[in-house]
PDB file of C-alpha atoms and ligand atoms in Angstrom:
ATOM      1  CA  MET Z   1      85.127 119.702 101.530  1.00 56.00           C
ATOM      2  CA  TYR Z   2      81.766 118.711 100.241  1.00 55.00           C
ATOM      3  CA  GLY Z   3      81.231 120.216  96.667  1.00 55.00           C
ATOM      4  CA  PRO Z   4      82.174 122.371  93.848  1.00 56.00           C
ATOM      5  CA  LYS Z   5      80.425 126.231  93.796  1.00 64.00           C
ATOM      6  CA  ASP Z   6      81.875 127.639  90.652  1.00 71.00           C
ATOM      7  CA  HIS Z   7      85.247 125.332  89.745  1.00 80.00           C
ATOM      8  CA  GLY Z   8      86.263 121.903  90.366  1.00 96.00           C
ATOM      9  CA  TRP Z   9      89.336 120.850  92.181  1.00 98.00           C
ATOM     10  CA  ILE Z  10      92.062 117.784  91.933  1.00 98.00           C
ATOM     11  CA  GLU Z  11      92.565 115.760  94.533  1.00 98.00           C
ATOM     12  CA  VAL Z  12      95.358 113.530  95.098  1.00 98.00           C
ATOM     13  CA  ILE Z  13      95.589 110.565  96.928  1.00 98.00           C
ATOM     14  CA  VAL Z  14      99.354 108.869  97.234  1.00 98.00           C
ATOM     15  CA  GLY Z  15     101.595 106.534  98.672  1.00 98.00           C
ATOM     16  CA  PRO Z  16     102.812 102.475  98.450  1.00 98.00           C
ATOM     17  CA  MET Z  17     101.337  99.260  98.197  1.00 97.00           C
ATOM     18  CA  TYR Z  18      98.691  98.346 101.078  1.00 97.00           C
ATOM     19  CA  SER Z  19      98.495 102.202 102.072  1.00 98.00           C
ATOM     20  CA  GLY Z  20      95.242 102.529 102.557  1.00 97.00           C
ATOM     21  CA  LYS Z  21      95.075 104.641  99.485  1.00 98.00           C
ATOM     22  CA  SER Z  22      91.956 102.257  97.509  1.00 97.00           C
ATOM     23  CA  GLU Z  23      90.310 102.801 100.716  1.00 97.00           C
ATOM     24  CA  GLU Z  24      90.527 106.336 101.378  1.00 98.00           C
ATOM     25  CA  LEU Z  25      89.079 106.739  98.249  1.00 98.00           C
ATOM     26  CA  ILE Z  26      86.081 104.172  98.926  1.00 98.00           C
ATOM     27  CA  ARG Z  27      85.515 106.610 101.427  1.00 98.00           C
ATOM     28  CA  ARG Z  28      85.278 109.380 100.160  1.00 98.00           C
ATOM     29  CA  ILE Z  29      83.234 107.352  96.823  1.00 98.00           C
ATOM     30  CA  ARG Z  30      80.662 106.694  99.911  1.00 98.00           C
ATOM     31  CA  ARG Z  31      80.353 110.824 101.139  1.00 98.00           C
ATOM     32  CA  ALA Z  32      80.338 112.321  98.432  1.00 97.00           C
ATOM     33  CA  LYS Z  33      77.143 109.745  97.011  1.00 97.00           C
ATOM     34  CA  ILE Z  34      75.735 109.922 100.930  1.00 98.00           C
ATOM     35  CA  ALA Z  35      75.552 113.723 100.281  1.00 97.00           C
ATOM     36  CA  ARG Z  36      73.679 112.408  97.186  1.00 97.00           C
ATOM     37  CA  GLN Z  37      76.359 114.257  95.083  1.00 97.00           C
ATOM     38  CA  LYS Z  38      77.098 111.769  91.707  1.00 97.00           C
ATOM     39  CA  VAL Z  39      80.080 109.989  91.777  1.00 98.00           C
ATOM     40  CA  GLN Z  40      81.654 107.823  88.632  1.00 97.00           C
ATOM     41  CA  VAL Z  41      84.521 106.079  89.516  1.00 97.00           C
ATOM     42  CA  PHE Z  42      87.637 105.468  86.400  1.00 97.00           C
ATOM     43  CA  LYS Z  43      90.295 102.347  86.583  1.00 95.00           C
ATOM     44  CA  PRO Z  44      92.727 100.929  84.427  1.00 94.00           C
ATOM     45  CA  GLU Z  45      92.197  97.769  82.541  1.00 90.00           C
ATOM     46  CA  ILE Z  46      95.341  96.214  83.701  1.00 75.00           C
ATOM     47  CA  ASP Z  47      94.432  96.023  86.708  1.00 52.00           C
ATOM     48  CA  ASN Z  48      92.631  93.292  87.113  1.00 55.00           C
ATOM     49  CA  ARG Z  49      93.769  92.611  90.835  1.00 53.00           C
ATOM     50  CA  TYR Z  50      90.781  91.140  92.387  1.00 51.00           C
ATOM     51  CA  SER Z  51      87.975  92.191  90.040  1.00 54.00           C
ATOM     52  CA  ILE Z  52      87.180  93.592  85.888  1.00 65.00           C
ATOM     53  CA  ASP Z  53      84.812  96.481  87.305  1.00 86.00           C
ATOM     54  CA  ASP Z  54      84.939  97.090  90.937  1.00 91.00           C
ATOM     55  CA  ILE Z  55      87.636  99.188  92.790  1.00 92.00           C
ATOM     56  CA  VAL Z  56      88.790  96.923  95.925  1.00 91.00           C
ATOM     57  CA  SER Z  57      91.329  98.058  98.781  1.00 92.00           C
ATOM     58  CA  HIS Z  58      93.455  95.049 100.496  1.00 90.00           C
ATOM     59  CA  CYS Z  59      90.968  94.452 102.774  1.00 88.00           C
ATOM     60  CA  GLY Z  60      88.006  93.703 100.673  1.00 90.00           C
ATOM     61  CA  GLU Z  61      85.859  97.198 100.414  1.00 92.00           C
ATOM     62  CA  LYS Z  62      84.612  98.202  97.248  1.00 93.00           C
ATOM     63  CA  GLU Z  63      83.200  99.812  94.973  1.00 94.00           C
ATOM     64  CA  GLY Z  64      81.456  99.674  91.379  1.00 95.00           C
ATOM     65  CA  ALA Z  65      84.634 101.286  88.903  1.00 96.00           C
ATOM     66  CA  ILE Z  66      84.403 101.670  84.390  1.00 95.00           C
ATOM     67  CA  ALA Z  67      87.534  99.987  83.150  1.00 94.00           C
ATOM     68  CA  ILE Z  68      89.019 101.618  80.483  1.00 94.00           C
ATOM     69  CA  LYS Z  69      91.817 101.763  77.984  1.00 93.00           C
ATOM     70  CA  ASN Z  70      93.532 104.385  78.842  1.00 94.00           C
ATOM     71  CA  SER Z  71      92.891 108.215  79.916  1.00 95.00           C
ATOM     72  CA  GLU Z  72      90.960 109.840  77.036  1.00 96.00           C
ATOM     73  CA  GLU Z  73      87.814 107.198  77.801  1.00 96.00           C
ATOM     74  CA  ILE Z  74      87.469 108.748  80.713  1.00 96.00           C
ATOM     75  CA  LEU Z  75      86.135 111.709  78.049  1.00 96.00           C
ATOM     76  CA  GLU Z  76      83.768 109.563  76.652  1.00 96.00           C
ATOM     77  CA  PHE Z  77      82.106 107.763  78.757  1.00 96.00           C
ATOM     78  CA  LEU Z  78      81.610 110.590  81.500  1.00 96.00           C
ATOM     79  CA  LYS Z  79      78.425 111.599  82.086  1.00 95.00           C
ATOM     80  CA  LYS Z  80      77.251 115.613  82.050  1.00 90.00           C
ATOM     81  CA  ASP Z  81      75.230 115.634  85.444  1.00 94.00           C
ATOM     82  CA  ILE Z  82      78.448 114.180  87.461  1.00 96.00           C
ATOM     83  CA  ASP Z  83      79.043 115.549  90.057  1.00 97.00           C
ATOM     84  CA  VAL Z  84      82.265 114.315  91.745  1.00 98.00           C
ATOM     85  CA  ILE Z  85      85.072 111.912  89.588  1.00 98.00           C
ATOM     86  CA  ALA Z  86      87.246 109.737  91.104  1.00 98.00           C
ATOM     87  CA  VAL Z  87      90.324 107.221  89.692  1.00 98.00           C
ATOM     88  CA  ASP Z  88      92.171 105.025  91.465  1.00 97.00           C
ATOM     89  CA  GLU Z  89      95.355 102.985  90.219  1.00 95.00           C
ATOM     90  CA  VAL Z  90      96.387 106.303  88.536  1.00 97.00           C
ATOM     91  CA  GLN Z  91      99.708 105.894  87.457  1.00 96.00           C
ATOM     92  CA  PHE Z  92      98.854 103.442  84.807  1.00 94.00           C
ATOM     93  CA  PHE Z  93      98.099 105.984  82.158  1.00 95.00           C
ATOM     94  CA  ASN Z  94      99.826 108.353  80.023  1.00 93.00           C
ATOM     95  CA  GLU Z  95     100.208 111.890  80.157  1.00 95.00           C
ATOM     96  CA  ASN Z  96      96.699 112.652  78.778  1.00 97.00           C
ATOM     97  CA  ILE Z  97      95.681 112.397  82.448  1.00 98.00           C
ATOM     98  CA  ILE Z  98      96.792 115.534  83.414  1.00 98.00           C
ATOM     99  CA  ASN Z  99      95.036 117.505  80.640  1.00 98.00           C
ATOM    100  CA  ILE Z 100      91.814 115.326  80.346  1.00 98.00           C
ATOM    101  CA  LEU Z 101      91.236 115.657  84.469  1.00 98.00           C
ATOM    102  CA  THR Z 102      92.368 118.841  84.401  1.00 97.00           C
ATOM    103  CA  LYS Z 103      90.135 120.030  82.276  1.00 96.00           C
ATOM    104  CA  ILE Z 104      87.716 117.941  83.790  1.00 97.00           C
ATOM    105  CA  SER Z 105      88.301 120.295  87.515  1.00 97.00           C
ATOM    106  CA  ASN Z 106      88.194 123.343  85.262  1.00 95.00           C
ATOM    107  CA  GLY Z 107      84.823 122.204  84.292  1.00 94.00           C
ATOM    108  CA  GLY Z 108      83.272 122.770  87.521  1.00 95.00           C
ATOM    109  CA  LYS Z 109      83.221 118.984  89.056  1.00 97.00           C
ATOM    110  CA  ARG Z 110      85.475 117.685  92.110  1.00 98.00           C
ATOM    111  CA  VAL Z 111      88.502 115.111  90.851  1.00 98.00           C
ATOM    112  CA  ILE Z 112      89.730 112.407  93.206  1.00 98.00           C
ATOM    113  CA  CYS Z 113      92.564 109.928  92.260  1.00 98.00           C
ATOM    114  CA  ALA Z 114      94.455 107.635  93.649  1.00 98.00           C
ATOM    115  CA  GLY Z 115      97.863 106.257  93.085  1.00 97.00           C
ATOM    116  CA  LEU Z 116     101.910 104.895  93.602  1.00 97.00           C
ATOM    117  CA  ASP Z 117     103.636 107.896  94.181  1.00 97.00           C
ATOM    118  CA  MET Z 118     106.875 105.548  93.465  1.00 97.00           C
ATOM    119  CA  ASP Z 119     107.439 102.547  91.703  1.00 95.00           C
ATOM    120  CA  PHE Z 120     109.446  99.068  93.258  1.00 95.00           C
ATOM    121  CA  ARG Z 121     112.588 101.219  92.399  1.00 96.00           C
ATOM    122  CA  GLY Z 122     111.442 103.691  94.426  1.00 96.00           C
ATOM    123  CA  GLU Z 123     111.541 106.323  91.913  1.00 96.00           C
ATOM    124  CA  PRO Z 124     108.350 108.260  90.879  1.00 96.00           C
ATOM    125  CA  PHE Z 125     106.312 107.016  88.975  1.00 96.00           C
ATOM    126  CA  GLY Z 126     104.753 107.994  85.292  1.00 95.00           C
ATOM    127  CA  SER Z 127     102.128 110.870  86.128  1.00 96.00           C
ATOM    128  CA  VAL Z 128     101.783 110.933  89.161  1.00 97.00           C
ATOM    129  CA  PRO Z 129     104.311 113.004  90.293  1.00 97.00           C
ATOM    130  CA  LYS Z 130     102.876 115.664  87.797  1.00 98.00           C
ATOM    131  CA  LEU Z 131      99.231 115.246  89.506  1.00 98.00           C
ATOM    132  CA  MET Z 132     100.392 115.748  92.972  1.00 98.00           C
ATOM    133  CA  ALA Z 133     102.454 119.553  91.343  1.00 98.00           C
ATOM    134  CA  ILE Z 134      98.485 120.221  89.774  1.00 98.00           C
ATOM    135  CA  ALA Z 135      96.277 119.259  92.160  1.00 98.00           C
ATOM    136  CA  GLU Z 136      94.966 121.050  95.060  1.00 98.00           C
ATOM    137  CA  PHE Z 137      94.777 118.407  97.971  1.00 98.00           C
ATOM    138  CA  VAL Z 138      97.685 116.036  98.208  1.00 98.00           C
ATOM    139  CA  ASP Z 139      97.373 113.320 101.007  1.00 98.00           C
ATOM    140  CA  LYS Z 140     100.647 111.204 100.765  1.00 98.00           C
ATOM    141  CA  LEU Z 141      99.850 108.089 102.941  1.00 98.00           C
ATOM    142  CA  GLN Z 142     101.915 104.938 104.546  1.00 98.00           C
ATOM    143  CA  ALA Z 143     101.643 101.869 105.035  1.00 98.00           C
ATOM    144  CA  ILE Z 144     103.832 100.104 108.043  1.00 98.00           C
ATOM    145  CA  CYS Z 145     107.303  98.694 107.013  1.00 98.00           C
ATOM    146  CA  MET Z 146     106.998  94.590 107.398  1.00 97.00           C
ATOM    147  CA  CYS Z 147     110.754  94.599 108.449  1.00 98.00           C
ATOM    148  CA  CYS Z 148     111.170  97.016 110.940  1.00 98.00           C
ATOM    149  CA  GLY Z 149     107.146  98.447 111.973  1.00 98.00           C
ATOM    150  CA  ASN Z 150     108.448 102.077 110.768  1.00 98.00           C
ATOM    151  CA  PRO Z 151     106.271 104.185 108.942  1.00 98.00           C
ATOM    152  CA  ALA Z 152     106.219 102.112 105.618  1.00 98.00           C
ATOM    153  CA  THR Z 153     107.090 104.788 102.347  1.00 98.00           C
ATOM    154  CA  ARG Z 154     107.692 102.160  99.520  1.00 98.00           C
ATOM    155  CA  THR Z 155     106.817  99.291  97.902  1.00 97.00           C
ATOM    156  CA  GLN Z 156     109.010  96.402  97.970  1.00 97.00           C
ATOM    157  CA  ARG Z 157     108.808  94.187  95.303  1.00 96.00           C
ATOM    158  CA  LEU Z 158     110.625  90.405  95.323  1.00 96.00           C
ATOM    159  CA  ILE Z 159     110.474  87.502  93.305  1.00 94.00           C
ATOM    160  CA  ASP Z 160     110.850  83.763  94.633  1.00 92.00           C
ATOM    161  CA  GLY Z 161     110.950  85.926  97.656  1.00 94.00           C
ATOM    162  CA  LYS Z 162     114.055  87.851  97.006  1.00 95.00           C
ATOM    163  CA  PRO Z 163     114.235  91.697  96.121  1.00 96.00           C
ATOM    164  CA  ALA Z 164     113.471  92.122  92.466  1.00 96.00           C
ATOM    165  CA  ASN Z 165     117.098  93.645  90.765  1.00 95.00           C
ATOM    166  CA  TYR Z 166     116.583  96.403  89.505  1.00 95.00           C
ATOM    167  CA  ASN Z 167     116.974  95.930  85.862  1.00 92.00           C
ATOM    168  CA  GLU Z 168     113.915  93.251  86.623  1.00 87.00           C
ATOM    169  CA  SER Z 169     111.460  92.666  83.895  1.00 76.00           C
ATOM    170  CA  VAL Z 170     107.805  93.327  84.602  1.00 70.00           C
ATOM    171  CA  ILE Z 171     105.873  90.676  83.132  1.00 66.00           C
ATOM    172  CA  LEU Z 172     107.824  87.050  84.330  1.00 69.00           C
ATOM    173  CA  ILE Z 173     107.501  82.920  83.204  1.00 72.00           C
ATOM    174  CA  GLY Z 174     107.315  80.825  85.943  1.00 74.00           C
ATOM    175  CA  ALA Z 175     108.689  82.808  88.839  1.00 78.00           C
ATOM    176  CA  LYS Z 176     106.482  84.140  91.927  1.00 87.00           C
ATOM    177  CA  GLU Z 177     106.306  87.429  92.466  1.00 90.00           C
ATOM    178  CA  SER Z 178     104.944  89.198  95.558  1.00 94.00           C
ATOM    179  CA  TYR Z 179     105.278  92.933  97.151  1.00 95.00           C
ATOM    180  CA  GLU Z 180     105.189  94.448 100.715  1.00 97.00           C
ATOM    181  CA  ALA Z 181     104.942  97.593 102.151  1.00 98.00           C
ATOM    182  CA  ARG Z 182     108.638  98.775 103.407  1.00 98.00           C
ATOM    183  CA  CYS Z 183     110.684 101.950 104.874  1.00 98.00           C
ATOM    184  CA  ARG Z 184     113.938 103.912 103.016  1.00 98.00           C
ATOM    185  CA  LYS Z 185     115.857 101.285 105.510  1.00 98.00           C
ATOM    186  CA  CYS Z 186     114.355  97.702 104.454  1.00 98.00           C
ATOM    187  CA  HIS Z 187     113.737  98.689 101.205  1.00 98.00           C
ATOM    188  CA  CYS Z 188     115.802  97.011  98.983  1.00 97.00           C
ATOM    189  CA  VAL Z 189     116.800  97.164  95.028  1.00 97.00           C
ATOM    190  CA  PRO Z 190     120.118  95.331  93.936  1.00 97.00           C
ATOM    191  CA  LYS Z 191     121.888  97.118  90.922  1.00 91.00           C
ATOM    192  CA  ASP Z 192     123.788  95.276  88.539  1.00 77.00           C
ATOM    193  CA  GLU Z 193     126.967  96.677  88.068  1.00 67.00           C
ATOM    194  CA  VAL Z 194     128.037  97.306  84.212  1.00 59.00           C
TER     195      VAL Z 194
HETATM  196  P1  LIG H   1      96.998 100.635  98.316  1.00 64.62           P
HETATM  197  O1  LIG H   1      95.331 100.636  97.751  1.00 64.62           O
HETATM  198  O2  LIG H   1      97.580 101.503  98.951  1.00 64.62           O
HETATM  199  O3  LIG H   1      97.355  99.309  98.196  1.00 64.62           O
HETATM  200  P2  LIG H   1      94.554  99.527 100.047  1.00 64.62           P
HETATM  201  O4  LIG H   1      93.173 100.167 100.646  1.00 64.62           O
HETATM  202  O5  LIG H   1      94.060  98.495  98.964  1.00 64.62           O
HETATM  203  O6  LIG H   1      95.676  99.760  99.931  1.00 64.62           O
HETATM  204  O7  LIG H   1      94.729  98.604 101.900  1.00 64.62           O
HETATM  205  C1  LIG H   1      94.761  98.931 103.537  1.00 64.62           C
HETATM  206  C2  LIG H   1      94.670  97.615 103.866  1.00 64.62           C
HETATM  207  O8  LIG H   1      96.649  96.206 103.405  1.00 64.62           O
HETATM  208  C3  LIG H   1      94.858  97.744 105.302  1.00 64.62           C
HETATM  209  O9  LIG H   1      93.506  98.272 105.740  1.00 64.62           O
HETATM  210  C4  LIG H   1      95.633  96.779 105.762  1.00 64.62           C
HETATM  211  O10 LIG H   1      93.913  95.546 105.864  1.00 64.62           O
HETATM  212  C5  LIG H   1      96.319  96.025 104.476  1.00 64.62           C
HETATM  213  N1  LIG H   1      97.775  95.696 104.446  1.00 64.62           N
HETATM  214  C6  LIG H   1      98.411  94.855 104.259  1.00 64.62           C
HETATM  215  N2  LIG H   1      99.874  94.861 104.698  1.00 64.62           N
HETATM  216  C7  LIG H   1     100.177  96.000 105.327  1.00 64.62           C
HETATM  217  C8  LIG H   1     100.830  96.907 105.795  1.00 64.62           C
HETATM  218  N3  LIG H   1     102.173  96.799 105.714  1.00 64.62           N
HETATM  219  N4  LIG H   1     100.671  97.838 106.083  1.00 64.62           N
HETATM  220  C9  LIG H   1      99.094  98.325 106.372  1.00 64.62           C
HETATM  221  N5  LIG H   1      98.256  97.240 105.790  1.00 64.62           N
HETATM  222  C10 LIG H   1      98.823  96.592 105.449  1.00 64.62           C
HETATM  223 ZN1  LIG H   2     111.714  99.250 108.065  1.00 64.62          ZN
END
């Protein structure tokens, strides 16, 4: 996979948190740059985990990126002579990301995107399942389960050290929130009976 000849394509990298999605995206960006291809990197503005203008892996590797408010801004910022477009944390964009990445790849560019395939409940995350369906290449990565050491496919949300409830609100005030990688068996999402 070095560069499109007469059409582009879409590559998708998915998995839970800590599975190495950002690491893999950074590796592909660097290889393209070594081959003197022009790369533009985007990320949603909400992900200010470590840095506003970089994509950063959990082990500290980083690459410069443009932080954007919505998927439409990819078309606004996209330069004409670009060969490769990379998008990290793709699960945070609205459904229009599908049309935008389709248009860009139809136009002859290589598109690489990375994101969570499941939310903390273990349910498909936003537009990512659709992106996986229309992509030419899909890589589903695993982390290592923090409880049992099996391959981890899910992201465990913890609030003050305890598994977050299915209906727990996304924004929490005064609580300590953390995430860890877990396998199917150790992933735990308590649900209140109604
Ligand atoms: P992602 O983008 O999928 O969240 P990153 O590329 O940012 O993943 O981080 C991957 C790195 O996270 C690994 O190389 C490792 O250093 C670290 N890590 C922390 N916890 C785990 C775990 N449970 N399993 C595997 N790697 C882990
Ligand atoms: Zn486990």
